[in-house]
Short mmCIF file of C-alpha atoms in Angstrom, two decimals:
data_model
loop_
_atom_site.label_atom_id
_atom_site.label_comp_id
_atom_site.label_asym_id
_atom_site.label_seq_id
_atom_site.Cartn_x
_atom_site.Cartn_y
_atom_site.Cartn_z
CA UNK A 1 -17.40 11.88 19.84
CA UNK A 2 -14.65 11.08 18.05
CA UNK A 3 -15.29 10.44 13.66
CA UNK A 4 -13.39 6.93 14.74
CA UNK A 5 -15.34 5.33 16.76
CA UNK A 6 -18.63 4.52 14.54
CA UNK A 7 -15.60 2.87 12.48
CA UNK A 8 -14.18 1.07 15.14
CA UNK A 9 -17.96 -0.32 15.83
CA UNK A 10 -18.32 -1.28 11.99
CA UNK A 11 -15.21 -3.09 12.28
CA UNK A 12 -16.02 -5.13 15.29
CA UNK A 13 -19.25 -6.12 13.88
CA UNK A 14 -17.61 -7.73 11.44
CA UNK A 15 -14.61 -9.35 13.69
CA UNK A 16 -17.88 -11.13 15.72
CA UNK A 17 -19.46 -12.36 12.62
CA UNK A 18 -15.68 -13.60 11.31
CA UNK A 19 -14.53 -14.86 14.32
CA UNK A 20 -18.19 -17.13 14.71
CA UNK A 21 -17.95 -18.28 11.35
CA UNK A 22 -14.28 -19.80 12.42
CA UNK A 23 -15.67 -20.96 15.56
CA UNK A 24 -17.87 -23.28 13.77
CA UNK A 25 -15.37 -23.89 10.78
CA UNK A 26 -14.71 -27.65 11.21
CA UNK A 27 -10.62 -27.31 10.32
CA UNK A 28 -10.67 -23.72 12.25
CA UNK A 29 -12.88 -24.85 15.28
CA UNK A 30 -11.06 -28.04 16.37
CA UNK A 31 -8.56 -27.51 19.45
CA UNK A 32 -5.42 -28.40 17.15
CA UNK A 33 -5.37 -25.14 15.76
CA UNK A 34 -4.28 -22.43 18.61
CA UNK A 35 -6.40 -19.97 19.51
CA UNK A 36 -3.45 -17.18 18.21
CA UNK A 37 -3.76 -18.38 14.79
CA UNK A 38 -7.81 -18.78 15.27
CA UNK A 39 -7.50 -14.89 16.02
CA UNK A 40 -5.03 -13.68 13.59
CA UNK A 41 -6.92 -15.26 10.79
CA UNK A 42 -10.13 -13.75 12.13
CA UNK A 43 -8.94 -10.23 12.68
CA UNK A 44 -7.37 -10.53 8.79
CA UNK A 45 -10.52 -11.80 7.34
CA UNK A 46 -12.44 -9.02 8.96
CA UNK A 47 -9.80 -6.31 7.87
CA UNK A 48 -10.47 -7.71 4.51
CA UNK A 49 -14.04 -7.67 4.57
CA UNK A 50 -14.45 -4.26 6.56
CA UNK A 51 -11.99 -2.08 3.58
CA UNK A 52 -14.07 -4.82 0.83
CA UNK A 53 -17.25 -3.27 2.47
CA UNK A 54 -16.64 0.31 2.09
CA UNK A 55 -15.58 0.99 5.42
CA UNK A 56 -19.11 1.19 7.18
CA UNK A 57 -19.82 3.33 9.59
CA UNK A 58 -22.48 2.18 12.36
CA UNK A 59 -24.46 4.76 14.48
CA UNK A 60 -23.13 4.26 18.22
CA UNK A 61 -26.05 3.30 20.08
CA UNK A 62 -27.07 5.16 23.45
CA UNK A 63 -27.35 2.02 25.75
CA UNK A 64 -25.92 -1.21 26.48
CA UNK A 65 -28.87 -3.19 25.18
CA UNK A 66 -28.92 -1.75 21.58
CA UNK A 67 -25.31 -2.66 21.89
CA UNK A 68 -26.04 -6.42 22.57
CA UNK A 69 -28.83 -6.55 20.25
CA UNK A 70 -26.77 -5.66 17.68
CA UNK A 71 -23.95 -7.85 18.20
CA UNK A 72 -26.54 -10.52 18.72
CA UNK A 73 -27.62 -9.63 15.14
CA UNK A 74 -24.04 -10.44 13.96
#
């Protein structure tokens, strides 16, 4: 396994706890906004947050339902 990919899980962790916080945003969540701007703003805030962080690295789980529970925890 590559050294990336724990990183690359870190960082989405954070991109599904970002892009939920928009989602419920009331000037981010209503349909005026487009969904490309929704995103861009989402992926920057979790780049910000992810190098603010330390870069975390998360232990890849084995199966599909630690996977879920853990993006259910974000």
């Amino acid at each position: 396994m590559t050294p990336t990919v724990p990183l690359l899980l870190g960082f989405s962790l954070i991109l599904f706890r970002t892009s939920a916080l928009l989602m419920a945003a009331p000037i981010f969540g209503s349909k005026t906004l487009p969904a490309r701007i929704k995103i861009g703003i989402s992926l920057v805030i979790a780049l910000v947050a992810f190098v603010a962080a330390g870069l975390p690295a998360v232990a890849v789980p084995t199966d599909f339902g630690a996977l879920a529970l853990l993006a259910n925890g974000e």
